[in-house]
Coordinates of N, CA and C in Angstrom, one line a residue:
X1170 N 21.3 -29.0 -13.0 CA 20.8 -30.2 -13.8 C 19.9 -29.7 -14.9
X1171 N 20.2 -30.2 -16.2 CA 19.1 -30.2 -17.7 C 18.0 -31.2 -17.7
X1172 N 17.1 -30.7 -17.8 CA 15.7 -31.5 -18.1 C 15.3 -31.5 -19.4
X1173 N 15.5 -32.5 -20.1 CA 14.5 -32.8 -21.3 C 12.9 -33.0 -20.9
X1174 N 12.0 -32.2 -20.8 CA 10.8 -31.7 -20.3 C 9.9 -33.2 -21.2
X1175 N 10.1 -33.5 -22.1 CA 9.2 -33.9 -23.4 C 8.3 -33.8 -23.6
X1176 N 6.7 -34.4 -23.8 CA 5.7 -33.6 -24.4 C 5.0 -32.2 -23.2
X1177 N 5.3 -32.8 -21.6 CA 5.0 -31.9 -20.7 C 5.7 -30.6 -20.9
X1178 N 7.0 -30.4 -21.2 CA 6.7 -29.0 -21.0 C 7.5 -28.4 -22.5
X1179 N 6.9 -29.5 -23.7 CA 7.7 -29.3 -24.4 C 9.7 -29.8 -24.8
X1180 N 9.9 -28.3 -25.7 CA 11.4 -28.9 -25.3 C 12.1 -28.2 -24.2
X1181 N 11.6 -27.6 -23.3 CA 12.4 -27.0 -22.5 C 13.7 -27.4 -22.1
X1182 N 14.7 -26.9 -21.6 CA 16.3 -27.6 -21.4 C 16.6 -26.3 -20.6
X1183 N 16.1 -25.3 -20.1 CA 17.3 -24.2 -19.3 C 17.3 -25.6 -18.1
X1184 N 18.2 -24.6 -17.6 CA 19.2 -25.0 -16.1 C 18.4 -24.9 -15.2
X1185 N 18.6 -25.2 -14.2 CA 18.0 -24.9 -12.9 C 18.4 -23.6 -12.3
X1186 N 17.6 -22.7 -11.8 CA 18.5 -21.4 -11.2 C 19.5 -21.9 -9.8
X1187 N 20.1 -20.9 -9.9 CA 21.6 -21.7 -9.0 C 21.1 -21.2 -7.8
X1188 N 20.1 -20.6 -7.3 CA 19.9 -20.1 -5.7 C 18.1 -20.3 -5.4
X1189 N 18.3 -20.6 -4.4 CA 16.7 -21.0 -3.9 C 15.8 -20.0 -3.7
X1190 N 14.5 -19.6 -3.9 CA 13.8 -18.4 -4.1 C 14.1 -17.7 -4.9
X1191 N 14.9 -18.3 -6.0 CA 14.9 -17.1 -7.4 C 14.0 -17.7 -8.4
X1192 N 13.4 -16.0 -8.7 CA 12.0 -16.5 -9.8 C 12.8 -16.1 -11.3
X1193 N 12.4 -16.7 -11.7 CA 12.8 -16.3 -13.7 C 11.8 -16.4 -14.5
X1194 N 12.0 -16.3 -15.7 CA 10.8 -16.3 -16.9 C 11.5 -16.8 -17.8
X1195 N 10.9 -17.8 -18.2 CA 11.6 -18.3 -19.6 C 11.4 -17.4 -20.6
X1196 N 12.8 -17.5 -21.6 CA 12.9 -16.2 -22.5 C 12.7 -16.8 -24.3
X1197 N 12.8 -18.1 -23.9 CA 12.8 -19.0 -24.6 C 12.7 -20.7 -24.3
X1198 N 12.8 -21.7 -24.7 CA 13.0 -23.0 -24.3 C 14.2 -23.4 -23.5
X1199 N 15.4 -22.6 -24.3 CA 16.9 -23.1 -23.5 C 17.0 -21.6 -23.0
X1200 N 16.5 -20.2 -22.2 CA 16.9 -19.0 -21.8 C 15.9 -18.3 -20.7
X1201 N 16.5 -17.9 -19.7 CA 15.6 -17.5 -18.7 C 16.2 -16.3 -18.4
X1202 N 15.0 -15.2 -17.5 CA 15.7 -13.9 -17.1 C 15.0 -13.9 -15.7
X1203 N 15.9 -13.7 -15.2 CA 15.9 -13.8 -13.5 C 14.8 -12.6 -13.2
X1204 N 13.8 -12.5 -12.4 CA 13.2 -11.2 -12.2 C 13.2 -11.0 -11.0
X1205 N 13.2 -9.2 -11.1 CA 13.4 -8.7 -9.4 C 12.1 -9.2 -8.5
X1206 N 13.2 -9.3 -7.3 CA 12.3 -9.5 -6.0 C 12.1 -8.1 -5.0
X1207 N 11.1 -8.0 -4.6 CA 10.9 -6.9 -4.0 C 10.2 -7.3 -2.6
X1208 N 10.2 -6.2 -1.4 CA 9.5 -6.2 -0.1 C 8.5 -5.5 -0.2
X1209 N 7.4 -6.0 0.8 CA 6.3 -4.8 0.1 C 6.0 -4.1 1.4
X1210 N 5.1 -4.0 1.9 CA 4.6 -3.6 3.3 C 3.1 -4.0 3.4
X1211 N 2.6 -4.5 5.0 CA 1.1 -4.8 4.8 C 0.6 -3.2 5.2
X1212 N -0.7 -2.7 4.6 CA -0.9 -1.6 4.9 C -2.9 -2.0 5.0
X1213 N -3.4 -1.3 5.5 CA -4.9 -1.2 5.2 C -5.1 -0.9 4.1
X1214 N -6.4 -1.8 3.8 CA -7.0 -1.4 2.6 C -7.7 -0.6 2.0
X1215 N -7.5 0.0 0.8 CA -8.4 1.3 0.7 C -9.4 1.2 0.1
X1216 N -10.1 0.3 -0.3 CA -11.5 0.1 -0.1 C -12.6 -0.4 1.0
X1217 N -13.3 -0.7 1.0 CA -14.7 -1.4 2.0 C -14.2 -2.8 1.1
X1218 N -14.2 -3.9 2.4 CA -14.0 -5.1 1.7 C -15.6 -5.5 0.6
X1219 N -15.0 -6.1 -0.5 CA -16.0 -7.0 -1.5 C -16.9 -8.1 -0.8
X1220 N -18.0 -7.9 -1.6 CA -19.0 -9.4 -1.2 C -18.3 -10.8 -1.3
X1221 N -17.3 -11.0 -2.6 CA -16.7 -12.0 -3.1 C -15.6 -12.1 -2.1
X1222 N -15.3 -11.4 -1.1 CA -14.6 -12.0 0.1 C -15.1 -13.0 0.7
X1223 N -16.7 -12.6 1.2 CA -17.0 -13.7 1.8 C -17.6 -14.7 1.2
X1224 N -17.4 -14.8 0.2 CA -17.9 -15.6 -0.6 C -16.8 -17.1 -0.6
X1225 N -15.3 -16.3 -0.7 CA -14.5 -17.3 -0.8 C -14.2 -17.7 0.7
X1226 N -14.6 -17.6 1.5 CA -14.8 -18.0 3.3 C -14.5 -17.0 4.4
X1227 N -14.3 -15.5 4.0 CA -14.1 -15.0 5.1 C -12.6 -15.1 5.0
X1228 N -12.1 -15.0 3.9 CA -10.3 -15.5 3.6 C -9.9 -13.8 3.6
X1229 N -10.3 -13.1 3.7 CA -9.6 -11.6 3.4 C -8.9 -11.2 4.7
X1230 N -7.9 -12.2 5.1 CA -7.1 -12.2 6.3 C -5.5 -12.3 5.9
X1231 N -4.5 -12.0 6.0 CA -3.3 -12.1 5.7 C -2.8 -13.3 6.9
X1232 N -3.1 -14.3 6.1 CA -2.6 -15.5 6.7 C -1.6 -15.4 6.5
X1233 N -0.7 -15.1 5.7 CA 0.4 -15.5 5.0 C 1.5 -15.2 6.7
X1234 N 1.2 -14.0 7.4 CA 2.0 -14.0 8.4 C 2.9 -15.1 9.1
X1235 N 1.5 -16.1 9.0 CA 1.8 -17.3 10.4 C 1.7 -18.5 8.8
X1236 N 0.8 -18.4 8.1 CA 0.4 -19.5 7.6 C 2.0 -19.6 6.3
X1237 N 2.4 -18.5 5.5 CA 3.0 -19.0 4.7 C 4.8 -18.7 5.1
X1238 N 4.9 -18.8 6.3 CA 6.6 -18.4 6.6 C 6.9 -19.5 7.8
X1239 N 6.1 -20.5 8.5 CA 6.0 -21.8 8.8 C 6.6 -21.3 10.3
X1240 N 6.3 -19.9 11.1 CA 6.4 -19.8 12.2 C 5.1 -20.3 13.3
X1241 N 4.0 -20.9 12.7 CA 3.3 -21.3 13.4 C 3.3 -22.6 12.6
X1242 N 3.5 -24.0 12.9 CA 2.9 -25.2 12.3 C 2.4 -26.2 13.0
X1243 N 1.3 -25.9 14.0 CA 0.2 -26.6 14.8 C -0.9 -25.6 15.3
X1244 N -1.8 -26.4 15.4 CA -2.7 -26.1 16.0 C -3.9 -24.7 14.8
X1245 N -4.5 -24.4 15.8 CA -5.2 -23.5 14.7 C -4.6 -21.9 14.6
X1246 N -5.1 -21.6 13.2 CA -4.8 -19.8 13.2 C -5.1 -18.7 14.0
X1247 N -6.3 -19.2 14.6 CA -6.9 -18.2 15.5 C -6.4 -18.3 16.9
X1248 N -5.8 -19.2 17.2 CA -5.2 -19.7 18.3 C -3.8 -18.9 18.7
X1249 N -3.1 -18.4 16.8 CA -2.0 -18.0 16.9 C -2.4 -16.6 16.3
X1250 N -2.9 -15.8 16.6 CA -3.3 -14.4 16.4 C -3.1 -13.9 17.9
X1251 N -2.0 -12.9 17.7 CA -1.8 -12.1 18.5 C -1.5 -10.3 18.2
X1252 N -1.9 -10.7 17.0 CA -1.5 -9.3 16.7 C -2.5 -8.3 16.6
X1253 N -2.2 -7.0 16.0 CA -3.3 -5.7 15.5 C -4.1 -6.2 14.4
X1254 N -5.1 -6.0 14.5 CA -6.2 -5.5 13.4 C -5.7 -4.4 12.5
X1255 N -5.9 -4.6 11.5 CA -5.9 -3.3 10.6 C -6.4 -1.8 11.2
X1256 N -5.2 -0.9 11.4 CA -5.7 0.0 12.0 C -4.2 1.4 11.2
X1257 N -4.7 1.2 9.8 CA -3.7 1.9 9.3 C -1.8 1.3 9.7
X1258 N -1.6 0.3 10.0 CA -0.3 0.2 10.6 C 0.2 -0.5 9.5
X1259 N 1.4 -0.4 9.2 CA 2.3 -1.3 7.8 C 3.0 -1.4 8.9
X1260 N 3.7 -3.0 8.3 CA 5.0 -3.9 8.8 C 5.4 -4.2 7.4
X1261 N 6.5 -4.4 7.5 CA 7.4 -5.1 6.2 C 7.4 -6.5 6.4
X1262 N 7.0 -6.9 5.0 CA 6.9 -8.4 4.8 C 7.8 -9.1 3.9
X1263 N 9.2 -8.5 4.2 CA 10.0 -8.9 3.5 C 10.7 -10.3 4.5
X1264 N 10.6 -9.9 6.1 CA 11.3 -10.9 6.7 C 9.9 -11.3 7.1
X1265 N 10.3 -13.0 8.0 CA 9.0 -13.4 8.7 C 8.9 -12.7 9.7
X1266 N 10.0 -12.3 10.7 CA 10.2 -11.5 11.7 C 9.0 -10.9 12.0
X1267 N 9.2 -9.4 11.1 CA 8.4 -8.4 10.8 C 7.2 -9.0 10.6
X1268 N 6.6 -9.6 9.5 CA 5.3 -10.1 9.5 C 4.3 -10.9 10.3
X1269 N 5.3 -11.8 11.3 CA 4.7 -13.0 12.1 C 4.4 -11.7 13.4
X1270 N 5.3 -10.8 14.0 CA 5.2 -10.5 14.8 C 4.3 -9.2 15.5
X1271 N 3.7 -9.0 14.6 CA 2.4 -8.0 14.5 C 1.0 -8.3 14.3
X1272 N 1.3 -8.7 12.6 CA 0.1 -8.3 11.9 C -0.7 -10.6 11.7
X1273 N -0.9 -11.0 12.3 CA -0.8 -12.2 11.9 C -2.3 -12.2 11.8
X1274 N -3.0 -11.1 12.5 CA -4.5 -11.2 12.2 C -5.0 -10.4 11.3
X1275 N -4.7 -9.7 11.1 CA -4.7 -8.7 9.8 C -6.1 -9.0 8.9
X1276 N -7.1 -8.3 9.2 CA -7.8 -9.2 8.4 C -8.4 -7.6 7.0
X1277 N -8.4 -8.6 5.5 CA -8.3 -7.3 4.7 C -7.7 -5.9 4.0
X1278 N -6.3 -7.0 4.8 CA -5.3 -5.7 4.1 C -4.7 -5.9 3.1
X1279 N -4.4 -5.0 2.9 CA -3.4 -4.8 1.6 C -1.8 -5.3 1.6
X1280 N -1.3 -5.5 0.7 CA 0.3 -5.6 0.5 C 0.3 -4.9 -0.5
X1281 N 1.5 -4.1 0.0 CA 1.9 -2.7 -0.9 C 3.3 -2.6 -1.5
X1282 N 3.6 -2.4 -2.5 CA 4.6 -2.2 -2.9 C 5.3 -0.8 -3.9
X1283 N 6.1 -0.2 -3.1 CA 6.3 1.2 -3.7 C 6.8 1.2 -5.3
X1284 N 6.0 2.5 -6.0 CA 6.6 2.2 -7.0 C 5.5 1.8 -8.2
X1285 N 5.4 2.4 -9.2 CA 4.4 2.0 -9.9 C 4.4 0.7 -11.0
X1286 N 5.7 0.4 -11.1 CA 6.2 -1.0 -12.4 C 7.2 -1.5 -11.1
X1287 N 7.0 -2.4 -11.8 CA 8.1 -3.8 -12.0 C 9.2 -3.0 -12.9
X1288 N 10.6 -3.3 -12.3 CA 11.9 -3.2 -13.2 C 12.3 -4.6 -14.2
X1289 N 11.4 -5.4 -14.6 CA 11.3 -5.8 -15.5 C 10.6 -6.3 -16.7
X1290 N 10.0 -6.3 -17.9 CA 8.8 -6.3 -18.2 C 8.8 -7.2 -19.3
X1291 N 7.5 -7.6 -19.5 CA 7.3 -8.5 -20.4 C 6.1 -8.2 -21.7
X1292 N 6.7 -8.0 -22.8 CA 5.8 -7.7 -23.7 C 4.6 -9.3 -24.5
X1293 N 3.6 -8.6 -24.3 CA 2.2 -9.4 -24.8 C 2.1 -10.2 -26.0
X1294 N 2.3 -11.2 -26.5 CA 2.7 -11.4 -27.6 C 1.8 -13.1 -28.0
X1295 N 0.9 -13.0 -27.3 CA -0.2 -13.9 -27.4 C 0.1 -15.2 -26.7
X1296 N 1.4 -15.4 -26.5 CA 2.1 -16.9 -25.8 C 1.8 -16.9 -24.3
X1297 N 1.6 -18.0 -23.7 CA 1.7 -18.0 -22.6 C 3.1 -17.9 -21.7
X1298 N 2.8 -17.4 -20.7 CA 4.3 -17.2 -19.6 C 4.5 -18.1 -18.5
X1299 N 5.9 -18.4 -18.8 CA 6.6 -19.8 -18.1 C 7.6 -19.4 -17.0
X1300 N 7.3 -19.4 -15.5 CA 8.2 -19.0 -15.0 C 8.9 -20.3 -14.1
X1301 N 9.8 -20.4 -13.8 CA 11.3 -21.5 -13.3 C 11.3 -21.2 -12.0
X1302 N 11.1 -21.4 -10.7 CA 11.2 -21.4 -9.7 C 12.3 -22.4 -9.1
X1303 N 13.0 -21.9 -8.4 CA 13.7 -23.1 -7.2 C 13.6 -22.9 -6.2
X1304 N 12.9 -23.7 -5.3 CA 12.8 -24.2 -4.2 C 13.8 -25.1 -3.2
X1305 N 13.2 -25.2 -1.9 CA 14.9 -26.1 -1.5 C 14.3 -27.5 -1.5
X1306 N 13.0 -28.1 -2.5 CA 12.3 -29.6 -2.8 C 11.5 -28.9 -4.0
X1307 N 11.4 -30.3 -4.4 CA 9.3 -29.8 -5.4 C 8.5 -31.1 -5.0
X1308 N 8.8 -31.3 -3.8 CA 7.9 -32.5 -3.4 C 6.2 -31.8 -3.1
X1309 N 5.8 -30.9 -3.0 CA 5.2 -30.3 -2.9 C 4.3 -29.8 -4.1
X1310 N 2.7 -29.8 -3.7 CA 1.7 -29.5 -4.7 C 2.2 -28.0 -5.3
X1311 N 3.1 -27.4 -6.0 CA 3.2 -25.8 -6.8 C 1.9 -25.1 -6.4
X1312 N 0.6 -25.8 -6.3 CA -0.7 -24.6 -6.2 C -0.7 -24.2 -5.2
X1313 N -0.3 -25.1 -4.0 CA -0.5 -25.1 -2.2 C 0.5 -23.8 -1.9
X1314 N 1.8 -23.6 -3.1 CA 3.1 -23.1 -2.1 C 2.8 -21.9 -3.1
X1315 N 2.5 -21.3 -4.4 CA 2.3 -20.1 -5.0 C 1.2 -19.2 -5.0
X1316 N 1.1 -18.0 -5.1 CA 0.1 -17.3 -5.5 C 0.2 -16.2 -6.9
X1317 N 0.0 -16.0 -8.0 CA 0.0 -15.5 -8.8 C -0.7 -14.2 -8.7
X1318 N -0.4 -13.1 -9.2 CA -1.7 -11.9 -8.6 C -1.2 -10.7 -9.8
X1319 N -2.6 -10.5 -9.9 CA -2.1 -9.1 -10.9 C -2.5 -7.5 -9.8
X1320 N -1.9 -6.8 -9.9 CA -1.4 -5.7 -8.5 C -2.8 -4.7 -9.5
X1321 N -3.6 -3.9 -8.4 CA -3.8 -2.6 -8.5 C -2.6 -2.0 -8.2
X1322 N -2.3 -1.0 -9.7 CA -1.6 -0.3 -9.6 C -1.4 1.3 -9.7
X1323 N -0.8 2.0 -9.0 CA -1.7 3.5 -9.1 C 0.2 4.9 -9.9
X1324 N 0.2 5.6 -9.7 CA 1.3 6.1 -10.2 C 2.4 6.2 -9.1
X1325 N 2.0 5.4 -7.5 CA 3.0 5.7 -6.4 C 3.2 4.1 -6.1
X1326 N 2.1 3.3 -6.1 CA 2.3 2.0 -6.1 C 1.3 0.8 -6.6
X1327 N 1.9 -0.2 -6.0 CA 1.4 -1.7 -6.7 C 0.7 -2.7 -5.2
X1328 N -0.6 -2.8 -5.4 CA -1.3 -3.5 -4.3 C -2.0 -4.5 -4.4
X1329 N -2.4 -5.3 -3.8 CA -3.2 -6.4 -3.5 C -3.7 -7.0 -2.2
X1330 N -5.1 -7.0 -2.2 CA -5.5 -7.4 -1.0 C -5.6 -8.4 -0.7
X1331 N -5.1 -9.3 0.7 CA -4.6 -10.4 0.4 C -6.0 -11.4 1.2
X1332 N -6.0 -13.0 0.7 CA -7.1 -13.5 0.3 C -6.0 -14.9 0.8
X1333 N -6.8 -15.4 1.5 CA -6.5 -17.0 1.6 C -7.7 -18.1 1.1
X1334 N -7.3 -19.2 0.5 CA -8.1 -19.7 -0.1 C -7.6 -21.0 -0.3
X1335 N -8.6 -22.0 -1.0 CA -8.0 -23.2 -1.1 C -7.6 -23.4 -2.9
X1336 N -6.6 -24.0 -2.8 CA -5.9 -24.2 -4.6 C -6.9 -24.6 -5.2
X1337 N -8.2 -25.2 -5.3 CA -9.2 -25.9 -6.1 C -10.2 -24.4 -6.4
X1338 N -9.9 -23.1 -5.7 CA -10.5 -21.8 -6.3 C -10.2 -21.3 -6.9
X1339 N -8.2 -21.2 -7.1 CA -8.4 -20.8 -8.0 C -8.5 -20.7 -9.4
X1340 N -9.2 -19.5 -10.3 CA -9.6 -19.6 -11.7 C -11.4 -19.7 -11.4
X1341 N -11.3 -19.3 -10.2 CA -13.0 -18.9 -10.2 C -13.1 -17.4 -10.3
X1342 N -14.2 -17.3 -10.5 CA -14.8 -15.8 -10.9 C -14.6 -15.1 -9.3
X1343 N -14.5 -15.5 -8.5 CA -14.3 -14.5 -7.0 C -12.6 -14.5 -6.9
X1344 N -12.1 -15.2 -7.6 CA -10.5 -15.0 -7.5 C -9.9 -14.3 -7.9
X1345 N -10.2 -14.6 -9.5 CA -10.3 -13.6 -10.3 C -10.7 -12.2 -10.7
X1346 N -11.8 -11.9 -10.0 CA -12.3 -10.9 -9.9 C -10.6 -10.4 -8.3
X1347 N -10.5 -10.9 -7.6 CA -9.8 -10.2 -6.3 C -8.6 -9.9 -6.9
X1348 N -8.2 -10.4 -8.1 CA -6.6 -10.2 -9.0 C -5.9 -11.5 -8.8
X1349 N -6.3 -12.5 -8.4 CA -5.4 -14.0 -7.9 C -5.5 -14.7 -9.5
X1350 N -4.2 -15.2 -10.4 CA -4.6 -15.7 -11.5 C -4.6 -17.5 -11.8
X1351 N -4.5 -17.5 -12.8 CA -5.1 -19.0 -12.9 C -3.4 -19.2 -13.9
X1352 N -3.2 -20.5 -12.8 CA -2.0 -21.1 -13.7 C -2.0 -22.6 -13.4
X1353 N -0.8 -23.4 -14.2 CA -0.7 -24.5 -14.0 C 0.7 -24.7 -13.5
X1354 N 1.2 -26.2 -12.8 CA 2.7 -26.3 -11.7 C 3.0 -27.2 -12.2
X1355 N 4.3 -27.9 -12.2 CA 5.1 -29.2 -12.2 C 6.4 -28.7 -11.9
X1356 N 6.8 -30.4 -11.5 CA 7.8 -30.1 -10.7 C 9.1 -30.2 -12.4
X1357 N 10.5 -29.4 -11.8 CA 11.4 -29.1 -12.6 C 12.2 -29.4 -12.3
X1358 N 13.6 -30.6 -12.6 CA 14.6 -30.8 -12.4 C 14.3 -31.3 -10.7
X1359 N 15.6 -31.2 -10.2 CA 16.0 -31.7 -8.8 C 14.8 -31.1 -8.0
X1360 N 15.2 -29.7 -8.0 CA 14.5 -28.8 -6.8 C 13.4 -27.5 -7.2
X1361 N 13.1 -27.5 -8.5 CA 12.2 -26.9 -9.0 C 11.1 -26.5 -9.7
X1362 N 10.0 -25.9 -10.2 CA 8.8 -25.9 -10.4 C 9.1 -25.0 -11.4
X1363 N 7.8 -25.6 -12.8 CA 7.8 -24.8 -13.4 C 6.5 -24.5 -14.0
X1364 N 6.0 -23.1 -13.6 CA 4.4 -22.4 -13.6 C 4.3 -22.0 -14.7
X1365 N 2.9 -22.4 -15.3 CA 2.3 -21.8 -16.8 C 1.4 -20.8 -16.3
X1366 N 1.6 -19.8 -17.1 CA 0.3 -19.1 -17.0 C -0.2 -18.8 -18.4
X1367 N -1.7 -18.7 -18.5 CA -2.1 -19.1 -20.0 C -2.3 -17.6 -20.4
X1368 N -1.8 -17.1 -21.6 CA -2.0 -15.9 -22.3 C -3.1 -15.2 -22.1
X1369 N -4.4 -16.0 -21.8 CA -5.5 -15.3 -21.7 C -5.6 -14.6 -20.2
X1370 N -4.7 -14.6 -19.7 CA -4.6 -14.2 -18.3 C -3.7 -13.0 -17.9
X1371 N -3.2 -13.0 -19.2 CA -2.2 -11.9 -19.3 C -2.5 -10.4 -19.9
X1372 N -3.2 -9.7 -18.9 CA -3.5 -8.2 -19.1 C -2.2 -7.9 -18.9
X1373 N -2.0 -6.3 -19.9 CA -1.6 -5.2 -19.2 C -1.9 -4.9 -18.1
X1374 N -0.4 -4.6 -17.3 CA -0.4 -4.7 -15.8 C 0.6 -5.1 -15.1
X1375 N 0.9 -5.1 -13.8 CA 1.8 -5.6 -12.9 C 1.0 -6.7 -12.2
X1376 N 2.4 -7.2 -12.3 CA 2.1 -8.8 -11.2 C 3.4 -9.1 -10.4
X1377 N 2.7 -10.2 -9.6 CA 3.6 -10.4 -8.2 C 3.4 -12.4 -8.1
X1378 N 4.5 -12.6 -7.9 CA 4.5 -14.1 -7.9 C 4.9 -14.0 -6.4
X1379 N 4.1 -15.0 -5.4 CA 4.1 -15.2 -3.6 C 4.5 -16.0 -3.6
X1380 N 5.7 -16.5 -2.5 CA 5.5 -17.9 -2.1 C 4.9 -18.2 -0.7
X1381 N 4.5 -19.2 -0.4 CA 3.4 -19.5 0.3 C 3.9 -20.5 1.1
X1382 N 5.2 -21.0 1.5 CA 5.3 -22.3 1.9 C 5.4 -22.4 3.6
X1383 N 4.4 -23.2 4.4 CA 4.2 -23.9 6.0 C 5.4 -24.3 5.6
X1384 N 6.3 -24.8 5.3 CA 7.3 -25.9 5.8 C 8.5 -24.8 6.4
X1385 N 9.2 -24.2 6.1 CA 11.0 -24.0 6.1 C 10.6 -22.6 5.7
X1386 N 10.2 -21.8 4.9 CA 10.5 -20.5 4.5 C 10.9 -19.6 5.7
X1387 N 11.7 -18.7 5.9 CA 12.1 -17.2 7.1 C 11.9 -16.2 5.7
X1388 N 11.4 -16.2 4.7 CA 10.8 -14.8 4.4 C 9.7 -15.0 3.2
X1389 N 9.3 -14.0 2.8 CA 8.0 -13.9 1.4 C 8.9 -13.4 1.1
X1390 N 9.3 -14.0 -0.3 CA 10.3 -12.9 -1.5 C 9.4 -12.7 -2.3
X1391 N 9.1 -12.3 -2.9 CA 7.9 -11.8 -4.2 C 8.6 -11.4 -5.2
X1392 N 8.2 -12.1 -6.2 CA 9.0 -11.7 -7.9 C 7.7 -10.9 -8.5
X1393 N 8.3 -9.9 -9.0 CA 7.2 -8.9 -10.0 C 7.8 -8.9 -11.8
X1394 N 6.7 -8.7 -12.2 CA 7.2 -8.8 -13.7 C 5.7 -7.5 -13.8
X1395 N 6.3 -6.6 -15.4 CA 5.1 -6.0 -16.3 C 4.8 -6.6 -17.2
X1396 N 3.8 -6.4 -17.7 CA 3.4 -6.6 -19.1 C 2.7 -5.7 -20.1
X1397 N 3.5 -5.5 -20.7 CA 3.2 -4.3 -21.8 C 2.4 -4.6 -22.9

């Protein structure tokens, strides 16, 4: 389906991507380029956690195990923690499998991904970046179900320590400072979302788009893009 966006998102008109969990970037108004998805692994973090962890509540826990792949949807988190503490151990968080069934307590780890870039990149050109999501709805708040993140990235790999938090944080100075970036959502066509992120947010660097959804998700696909 084509959307004439009008003053919201402009003239935008691409298509909808034809498969669910595919991230893209608009290349233009009517042109998008599909970007790779990658698995990462949860690994310990190689720092001492930051003050601005607890600042944002004690969130330096990889919720995402239970909270964003909808294998737990009642009751509380701590109720559904059965796994290891950070103790040097990586699991792959490409399926929920792997991630729900370990690490769901995880508190202050990393997500790692091998590899120093993204295989696809995006040069800096003062405009902001539009990426196209499909989902299998967009009934859904885009802030609740995404995470934006720019990766420490070193010459073997691309990391982020992962942070749970409420959508009204981010674009604060503790978010920002953790690499979580500041964008805006609406919904797109039938079944998808389309995320701004504003130029001023756009270092040189690797990034990683999460999805985050309690409802129906069985994995974290993660789209990466560079910026040159």
């Amino acid at each position: 389906m084509l959307l004439a966006a009008g003053s919201t998102f402009g003239q935008v008109t691409v298509q909808e991507p034809e498969f669910i969990n595919s991230y893209c970037i608009l290349t233009s108004d009517s042109t998008i380029a599909i970007l790779p998805k990658e698995s990462g692994s949860i690994q310990k973090h190689e720092n001492k956690a930051k003050k601005w962890a607890k600042i944002i509540g004690g969130a330096a826990d990889v919720v995402g195990a239970v909270g964003m792949v909808g294998a737990y949807t009642s009751g509380s988190l701590s109720g559904a923690v059965t796994g290891i503490r950070a103790a040097g151990t990586a699991a792959s968080v490409g399926h929920a499998a792997d991630a729900v069934g370990g690490l769901t307590g995880a508190a202050g780890m990393d997500i790692v991904f091998e590899g120093k870039s993204s295989a696809y990149t995006v040069t800096r050109d003062g405009k902001d970046a539009r990426l196209l999501i499909k989902g299998e709805n967009n009934e859904q708040d885009p802030m609740e179900l995404y995470r934006i993140v720019r990766f420490k990235a070193s010459k073997k790999d691309r990391r982020i320590q992962w942070m749970e938090f409420q959508p009204a944080l981010i674009g604060s100075k503790e978010t920002t400072k953790a690499g979580y970036l500041s964008f805006t959502g609406h919904k797109y066509g039938e079944q998808s979302y389309l995320l701004t992120i504003p130029a001023s947010e756009l270092e040189k660097g690797e990034y990683g788009i999460f999805y985050m959804s309690i409802i129906s998700a069985t994995a974290i696909p993660v789209g990466t893009f560079s910026v040159k």
